[in-house]
PDB file of C-alpha atoms and ligand atoms in Angstrom:
ATOM      1  CA  UNK A   1      32.939 -78.845 -59.120  1.00  0.00           C
ATOM      2  CA  UNK A   2      30.821 -82.171 -59.174  1.00  0.00           C
ATOM      3  CA  UNK A   3      28.074 -83.381 -61.308  1.00  0.00           C
ATOM      4  CA  UNK A   4      25.221 -82.500 -58.559  1.00  0.00           C
ATOM      5  CA  UNK A   5      23.163 -79.973 -58.742  1.00  0.00           C
ATOM      6  CA  UNK A   6      22.486 -78.314 -55.127  1.00  0.00           C
ATOM      7  CA  UNK A   7      18.878 -79.083 -55.613  1.00  0.00           C
ATOM      8  CA  UNK A   8      19.842 -82.573 -55.559  1.00  0.00           C
ATOM      9  CA  UNK A   9      21.837 -82.333 -52.278  1.00  0.00           C
ATOM     10  CA  UNK A  10      18.037 -81.587 -51.034  1.00  0.00           C
ATOM     11  CA  UNK A  11      18.213 -77.239 -49.961  1.00  0.00           C
ATOM     12  CA  UNK A  12      15.296 -75.398 -49.356  1.00  0.00           C
ATOM     13  CA  UNK A  13      14.539 -73.239 -51.586  1.00  0.00           C
ATOM     14  CA  UNK A  14      15.879 -70.314 -49.505  1.00  0.00           C
ATOM     15  CA  UNK A  15      19.251 -71.403 -49.717  1.00  0.00           C
ATOM     16  CA  UNK A  16      19.150 -72.687 -53.308  1.00  0.00           C
ATOM     17  CA  UNK A  17      18.306 -68.914 -54.435  1.00  0.00           C
ATOM     18  CA  UNK A  18      21.272 -67.822 -52.275  1.00  0.00           C
ATOM     19  CA  UNK A  19      23.659 -70.070 -53.792  1.00  0.00           C
ATOM     20  CA  UNK A  20      22.486 -69.416 -57.180  1.00  0.00           C
ATOM     21  CA  UNK A  21      22.704 -65.292 -56.435  1.00  0.00           C
ATOM     22  CA  UNK A  22      26.512 -66.113 -55.355  1.00  0.00           C
ATOM     23  CA  UNK A  23      27.147 -67.600 -58.419  1.00  0.00           C
ATOM     24  CA  UNK A  24      27.802 -71.597 -57.121  1.00  0.00           C
ATOM     25  CA  UNK A  25      26.639 -73.481 -60.297  1.00  0.00           C
ATOM     26  CA  UNK A  26      27.342 -76.865 -58.637  1.00  0.00           C
ATOM     27  CA  UNK A  27      28.688 -78.043 -55.437  1.00  0.00           C
ATOM     28  CA  UNK A  28      32.134 -78.542 -54.422  1.00  0.00           C
ATOM     29  CA  UNK A  29      33.283 -82.145 -53.934  1.00  0.00           C
ATOM     30  CA  UNK A  30      33.141 -81.531 -50.054  1.00  0.00           C
ATOM     31  CA  UNK A  31      29.758 -79.890 -50.219  1.00  0.00           C
ATOM     32  CA  UNK A  32      28.424 -82.738 -52.044  1.00  0.00           C
ATOM     33  CA  UNK A  33      30.104 -85.108 -49.622  1.00  0.00           C
ATOM     34  CA  UNK A  34      29.232 -83.642 -46.481  1.00  0.00           C
ATOM     35  CA  UNK A  35      26.091 -81.240 -46.934  1.00  0.00           C
ATOM     36  CA  UNK A  36      23.333 -84.238 -46.781  1.00  0.00           C
ATOM     37  CA  UNK A  37      24.467 -86.256 -43.954  1.00  0.00           C
ATOM     38  CA  UNK A  38      25.017 -82.710 -42.271  1.00  0.00           C
ATOM     39  CA  UNK A  39      21.664 -81.485 -42.761  1.00  0.00           C
ATOM     40  CA  UNK A  40      20.398 -85.147 -41.190  1.00  0.00           C
ATOM     41  CA  UNK A  41      21.848 -83.940 -37.826  1.00  0.00           C
ATOM     42  CA  UNK A  42      24.557 -86.270 -38.077  1.00  0.00           C
ATOM     43  CA  UNK A  43      28.356 -85.781 -36.871  1.00  0.00           C
ATOM     44  CA  UNK A  44      31.147 -85.539 -39.194  1.00  0.00           C
ATOM     45  CA  UNK A  45      34.305 -85.261 -39.557  1.00  0.00           C
ATOM     46  CA  UNK A  46      35.607 -83.051 -42.878  1.00  0.00           C
ATOM     47  CA  UNK A  47      39.327 -83.043 -44.008  1.00  0.00           C
ATOM     48  CA  UNK A  48      39.424 -80.090 -46.463  1.00  0.00           C
ATOM     49  CA  UNK A  49      41.763 -77.046 -47.147  1.00  0.00           C
ATOM     50  CA  UNK A  50      41.066 -73.143 -47.165  1.00  0.00           C
ATOM     51  CA  UNK A  51      39.197 -72.914 -50.821  1.00  0.00           C
ATOM     52  CA  UNK A  52      38.075 -76.310 -51.116  1.00  0.00           C
ATOM     53  CA  UNK A  53      34.606 -74.950 -49.875  1.00  0.00           C
ATOM     54  CA  UNK A  54      34.236 -75.921 -46.516  1.00  0.00           C
ATOM     55  CA  UNK A  55      32.820 -73.103 -45.265  1.00  0.00           C
ATOM     56  CA  UNK A  56      29.574 -72.918 -47.208  1.00  0.00           C
ATOM     57  CA  UNK A  57      29.386 -76.856 -46.754  1.00  0.00           C
ATOM     58  CA  UNK A  58      29.011 -76.190 -43.177  1.00  0.00           C
ATOM     59  CA  UNK A  59      27.320 -73.272 -43.448  1.00  0.00           C
ATOM     60  CA  UNK A  60      24.634 -74.554 -45.646  1.00  0.00           C
ATOM     61  CA  UNK A  61      23.814 -77.569 -43.536  1.00  0.00           C
ATOM     62  CA  UNK A  62      24.042 -75.494 -40.367  1.00  0.00           C
ATOM     63  CA  UNK A  63      21.519 -73.272 -41.537  1.00  0.00           C
ATOM     64  CA  UNK A  64      19.158 -75.874 -42.871  1.00  0.00           C
ATOM     65  CA  UNK A  65      18.785 -76.348 -39.325  1.00  0.00           C
ATOM     66  CA  UNK A  66      18.458 -73.223 -37.942  1.00  0.00           C
ATOM     67  CA  UNK A  67      14.807 -71.761 -37.203  1.00  0.00           C
ATOM     68  CA  UNK A  68      14.763 -68.219 -37.541  1.00  0.00           C
ATOM     69  CA  UNK A  69      11.956 -67.543 -35.648  1.00  0.00           C
ATOM     70  CA  UNK A  70      13.515 -68.699 -32.463  1.00  0.00           C
ATOM     71  CA  UNK A  71      16.027 -66.472 -31.162  1.00  0.00           C
ATOM     72  CA  UNK A  72      18.246 -69.067 -29.261  1.00  0.00           C
ATOM     73  CA  UNK A  73      21.852 -69.552 -30.374  1.00  0.00           C
ATOM     74  CA  UNK A  74      20.930 -72.316 -32.534  1.00  0.00           C
ATOM     75  CA  UNK A  75      24.771 -72.538 -34.376  1.00  0.00           C
ATOM     76  CA  UNK A  76      28.232 -72.159 -32.744  1.00  0.00           C
ATOM     77  CA  UNK A  77      31.231 -71.740 -35.243  1.00  0.00           C
ATOM     78  CA  UNK A  78      34.721 -71.976 -33.585  1.00  0.00           C
ATOM     79  CA  UNK A  79      37.294 -70.488 -35.133  1.00  0.00           C
ATOM     80  CA  UNK A  80      41.320 -69.972 -34.698  1.00  0.00           C
ATOM     81  CA  UNK A  81      41.347 -66.492 -35.798  1.00  0.00           C
ATOM     82  CA  UNK A  82      39.388 -63.011 -35.893  1.00  0.00           C
ATOM     83  CA  UNK A  83      40.154 -63.364 -39.757  1.00  0.00           C
ATOM     84  CA  UNK A  84      38.839 -66.838 -40.126  1.00  0.00           C
ATOM     85  CA  UNK A  85      35.815 -65.717 -37.609  1.00  0.00           C
ATOM     86  CA  UNK A  86      35.040 -62.473 -39.977  1.00  0.00           C
ATOM     87  CA  UNK A  87      35.297 -64.145 -43.139  1.00  0.00           C
ATOM     88  CA  UNK A  88      32.751 -67.393 -42.086  1.00  0.00           C
ATOM     89  CA  UNK A  89      30.164 -65.266 -40.929  1.00  0.00           C
ATOM     90  CA  UNK A  90      30.473 -63.332 -44.085  1.00  0.00           C
ATOM     91  CA  UNK A  91      29.739 -66.454 -45.875  1.00  0.00           C
ATOM     92  CA  UNK A  92      27.126 -67.254 -43.285  1.00  0.00           C
ATOM     93  CA  UNK A  93      25.328 -63.956 -43.886  1.00  0.00           C
ATOM     94  CA  UNK A  94      25.423 -64.576 -47.642  1.00  0.00           C
ATOM     95  CA  UNK A  95      23.925 -67.980 -47.548  1.00  0.00           C
ATOM     96  CA  UNK A  96      21.260 -66.771 -45.044  1.00  0.00           C
ATOM     97  CA  UNK A  97      20.194 -63.824 -46.975  1.00  0.00           C
ATOM     98  CA  UNK A  98      16.827 -65.353 -47.964  1.00  0.00           C
ATOM     99  CA  UNK A  99      16.326 -66.352 -44.564  1.00  0.00           C
ATOM    100  CA  UNK A 100      14.023 -63.984 -42.924  1.00  0.00           C
ATOM    101  CA  UNK A 101      15.199 -63.144 -38.904  1.00  0.00           C
ATOM    102  CA  UNK A 102      17.572 -64.972 -39.027  1.00  0.00           C
ATOM    103  CA  UNK A 103      21.011 -62.932 -37.306  1.00  0.00           C
ATOM    104  CA  UNK A 104      24.423 -63.188 -36.904  1.00  0.00           C
ATOM    105  CA  UNK A 105      27.273 -62.269 -34.251  1.00  0.00           C
ATOM    106  CA  UNK A 106      30.850 -62.231 -34.674  1.00  0.00           C
ATOM    107  CA  UNK A 107      32.614 -62.651 -31.143  1.00  0.00           C
ATOM    108  CA  UNK A 108      36.262 -62.128 -31.136  1.00  0.00           C
ATOM    109  CA  UNK A 109      39.092 -61.017 -28.637  1.00  0.00           C
ATOM    110  CA  UNK A 110      40.838 -57.945 -29.077  1.00  0.00           C
ATOM    111  CA  UNK A 111      37.736 -55.769 -29.978  1.00  0.00           C
ATOM    112  CA  UNK A 112      35.359 -53.897 -27.812  1.00  0.00           C
ATOM    113  CA  UNK A 113      33.203 -56.059 -26.199  1.00  0.00           C
ATOM    114  CA  UNK A 114      30.157 -54.311 -25.695  1.00  0.00           C
ATOM    115  CA  UNK A 115      29.285 -54.633 -29.298  1.00  0.00           C
ATOM    116  CA  UNK A 116      29.196 -57.642 -29.231  1.00  0.00           C
ATOM    117  CA  UNK A 117      27.013 -58.146 -26.255  1.00  0.00           C
ATOM    118  CA  UNK A 118      24.500 -55.939 -28.032  1.00  0.00           C
ATOM    119  CA  UNK A 119      24.641 -58.238 -31.036  1.00  0.00           C
ATOM    120  CA  UNK A 120      23.966 -61.294 -29.022  1.00  0.00           C
ATOM    121  CA  UNK A 121      21.509 -59.301 -27.160  1.00  0.00           C
ATOM    122  CA  UNK A 122      19.584 -58.908 -30.190  1.00  0.00           C
ATOM    123  CA  UNK A 123      19.009 -62.150 -30.498  1.00  0.00           C
ATOM    124  CA  UNK A 124      22.057 -64.093 -32.966  1.00  0.00           C
ATOM    125  CA  UNK A 125      21.038 -67.605 -33.987  1.00  0.00           C
ATOM    126  CA  UNK A 126      24.190 -68.022 -35.665  1.00  0.00           C
ATOM    127  CA  UNK A 127      27.228 -67.634 -33.918  1.00  0.00           C
ATOM    128  CA  UNK A 128      30.454 -67.447 -35.108  1.00  0.00           C
ATOM    129  CA  UNK A 129      33.995 -66.826 -32.867  1.00  0.00           C
ATOM    130  CA  UNK A 130      37.306 -67.616 -31.365  1.00  0.00           C
ATOM    131  CA  UNK A 131      37.360 -69.443 -28.031  1.00  0.00           C
ATOM    132  CA  UNK A 132      38.647 -67.411 -25.734  1.00  0.00           C
ATOM    133  CA  UNK A 133      36.189 -64.550 -26.058  1.00  0.00           C
ATOM    134  CA  UNK A 134      33.362 -67.049 -26.302  1.00  0.00           C
ATOM    135  CA  UNK A 135      34.462 -68.485 -22.879  1.00  0.00           C
ATOM    136  CA  UNK A 136      34.133 -64.719 -22.035  1.00  0.00           C
ATOM    137  CA  UNK A 137      31.279 -64.116 -22.818  1.00  0.00           C
ATOM    138  CA  UNK A 138      29.134 -67.010 -21.360  1.00  0.00           C
ATOM    139  CA  UNK A 139      31.323 -66.272 -18.134  1.00  0.00           C
ATOM    140  CA  UNK A 140      29.447 -62.595 -18.238  1.00  0.00           C
ATOM    141  CA  UNK A 141      25.939 -64.500 -18.683  1.00  0.00           C
ATOM    142  CA  UNK A 142      26.022 -62.712 -22.273  1.00  0.00           C
ATOM    143  CA  UNK A 143      26.033 -66.001 -24.281  1.00  0.00           C
ATOM    144  CA  UNK A 144      24.077 -69.076 -23.166  1.00  0.00           C
ATOM    145  CA  UNK A 145      25.210 -72.274 -25.562  1.00  0.00           C
ATOM    146  CA  UNK A 146      22.616 -74.398 -23.790  1.00  0.00           C
ATOM    147  CA  UNK A 147      20.187 -74.783 -26.968  1.00  0.00           C
ATOM    148  CA  UNK A 148      23.103 -74.763 -29.541  1.00  0.00           C
ATOM    149  CA  UNK A 149      22.270 -77.750 -32.125  1.00  0.00           C
ATOM    150  CA  UNK A 150      25.262 -77.380 -34.440  1.00  0.00           C
ATOM    151  CA  UNK A 151      28.608 -76.972 -33.108  1.00  0.00           C
ATOM    152  CA  UNK A 152      31.430 -76.613 -35.634  1.00  0.00           C
ATOM    153  CA  UNK A 153      34.856 -76.576 -35.203  1.00  0.00           C
ATOM    154  CA  UNK A 154      36.571 -74.532 -38.334  1.00  0.00           C
ATOM    155  CA  UNK A 155      40.187 -75.404 -38.626  1.00  0.00           C
ATOM    156  CA  UNK A 156      40.328 -77.736 -35.528  1.00  0.00           C
ATOM    157  CA  UNK A 157      44.041 -78.693 -36.257  1.00  0.00           C
ATOM    158  CA  UNK A 158      44.730 -74.931 -36.210  1.00  0.00           C
ATOM    159  CA  UNK A 159      43.328 -74.337 -33.039  1.00  0.00           C
ATOM    160  CA  UNK A 160      45.164 -77.530 -31.221  1.00  0.00           C
ATOM    161  CA  UNK A 161      48.600 -76.097 -32.570  1.00  0.00           C
ATOM    162  CA  UNK A 162      47.714 -72.399 -31.306  1.00  0.00           C
ATOM    163  CA  UNK A 163      47.122 -74.149 -27.998  1.00  0.00           C
ATOM    164  CA  UNK A 164      43.186 -73.597 -27.620  1.00  0.00           C
ATOM    165  CA  UNK A 165      42.432 -77.559 -26.702  1.00  0.00           C
ATOM    166  CA  UNK A 166      41.146 -76.671 -22.662  1.00  0.00           C
ATOM    167  CA  UNK A 167      39.050 -73.629 -24.484  1.00  0.00           C
ATOM    168  CA  UNK A 168      37.270 -75.904 -27.100  1.00  0.00           C
ATOM    169  CA  UNK A 169      36.865 -78.701 -24.650  1.00  0.00           C
ATOM    170  CA  UNK A 170      35.126 -75.869 -22.143  1.00  0.00           C
ATOM    171  CA  UNK A 171      33.359 -74.536 -25.102  1.00  0.00           C
ATOM    172  CA  UNK A 172      32.092 -78.298 -25.843  1.00  0.00           C
ATOM    173  CA  UNK A 173      31.147 -79.121 -22.563  1.00  0.00           C
ATOM    174  CA  UNK A 174      28.361 -76.231 -22.314  1.00  0.00           C
ATOM    175  CA  UNK A 175      26.437 -77.456 -25.574  1.00  0.00           C
ATOM    176  CA  UNK A 176      23.251 -79.703 -24.528  1.00  0.00           C
ATOM    177  CA  UNK A 177      23.643 -83.584 -24.509  1.00  0.00           C
ATOM    178  CA  UNK A 178      21.860 -83.731 -28.260  1.00  0.00           C
ATOM    179  CA  UNK A 179      23.697 -81.683 -30.434  1.00  0.00           C
ATOM    180  CA  UNK A 180      26.005 -82.208 -33.854  1.00  0.00           C
ATOM    181  CA  UNK A 181      29.508 -81.278 -34.668  1.00  0.00           C
ATOM    182  CA  UNK A 182      30.893 -81.237 -37.451  1.00  0.00           C
ATOM    183  CA  UNK A 183      34.700 -80.937 -37.242  1.00  0.00           C
ATOM    184  CA  UNK A 184      36.806 -79.134 -39.842  1.00  0.00           C
ATOM    185  CA  UNK A 185      40.583 -79.975 -40.118  1.00  0.00           C
ATOM    186  CA  UNK A 186      43.111 -79.343 -42.883  1.00  0.00           C
ATOM    187  CA  UNK A 187      44.538 -82.439 -41.824  1.00  0.00           C
ATOM    188  CA  UNK A 188      44.683 -85.560 -39.162  1.00  0.00           C
ATOM    189  CA  UNK A 189      48.319 -85.757 -38.650  1.00  0.00           C
ATOM    190  CA  UNK A 190      50.072 -82.550 -38.567  1.00  0.00           C
ATOM    191  CA  UNK A 191      53.773 -83.392 -37.010  1.00  0.00           C
TER     192      UNK A 191
HETATM  193  P1  AMP B   1      36.663 -71.649 -48.262  1.00  0.00           P
HETATM  194  O1  AMP B   1      37.468 -73.295 -48.874  1.00  0.00           O
HETATM  195  O2  AMP B   1      35.026 -72.097 -47.934  1.00  0.00           O
HETATM  196  O3  AMP B   1      37.549 -70.602 -47.789  1.00  0.00           O
HETATM  197  O4  AMP B   1      36.027 -71.529 -49.965  1.00  0.00           O
HETATM  198  C1  AMP B   1      36.705 -70.803 -51.012  1.00  0.00           C
HETATM  199  C2  AMP B   1      36.139 -69.941 -51.491  1.00  0.00           C
HETATM  200  O5  AMP B   1      35.235 -70.919 -52.779  1.00  0.00           O
HETATM  201  C3  AMP B   1      35.008 -68.943 -51.317  1.00  0.00           C
HETATM  202  O6  AMP B   1      35.173 -67.332 -51.376  1.00  0.00           O
HETATM  203  C4  AMP B   1      33.414 -69.477 -51.378  1.00  0.00           C
HETATM  204  O7  AMP B   1      32.654 -68.431 -51.741  1.00  0.00           O
HETATM  205  C5  AMP B   1      33.809 -70.046 -52.880  1.00  0.00           C
HETATM  206  N1  AMP B   1      32.820 -71.012 -52.974  1.00  0.00           N
HETATM  207  C6  AMP B   1      32.144 -71.997 -51.969  1.00  0.00           C
HETATM  208  N2  AMP B   1      31.548 -72.796 -52.581  1.00  0.00           N
HETATM  209  C7  AMP B   1      31.557 -72.445 -53.790  1.00  0.00           C
HETATM  210  C8  AMP B   1      30.523 -73.476 -55.125  1.00  0.00           C
HETATM  211  N3  AMP B   1      30.232 -74.613 -55.014  1.00  0.00           N
HETATM  212  N4  AMP B   1      30.917 -72.758 -56.403  1.00  0.00           N
HETATM  213  C9  AMP B   1      31.496 -71.896 -56.602  1.00  0.00           C
HETATM  214  N5  AMP B   1      32.421 -71.264 -55.421  1.00  0.00           N
HETATM  215  C10 AMP B   1      32.486 -71.514 -54.165  1.00  0.00           C
END
């Protein structure tokens, strides 16, 4: 943890309330380093292991830029596995507890697609998912990524190891020209 407080990072009140309700007393190192520039809309590369608080780092920063009154998909988090997608979406939901009207959808393969299509139809502003199923839903016209403002590639090194490079590239091509990319990896040079 750092000496700073979440309030010094400039978080809006609903997010300060949520981190306090979650019992987070101070930002972790990655949160203190990443949240202020990411809130400004800058692109970032974060090198961080699981357990460093990286999910809340990109979750908090991304949520400050989402408008709950607009039903477009505004934040996209791409994860290597279903387990991680579920975990990340759960944390984002907890962080968004005080953001009224904000909806999320978790999108992953190996599960019935109809429920995921319904969740998207209800207007999720934050979508967390695995690459193949995200692309599948775009092809079915059930997912529109053309209004995404913040794209997060979580555990990007693992996605590359798992052979998702092409899918990741296809997804990034669907985003509008003006968007922010937050790239998280445990290491830059895994051999
Ligand atoms: P992660 O690195 O995102 O997998 O997070 C590891 C764990 O730390 C998760 O269970 C989070 O809920 C928790 N966590 C994240 N940020 C903080 C914080 N600032 N203070 C205490 N716990 C935190």
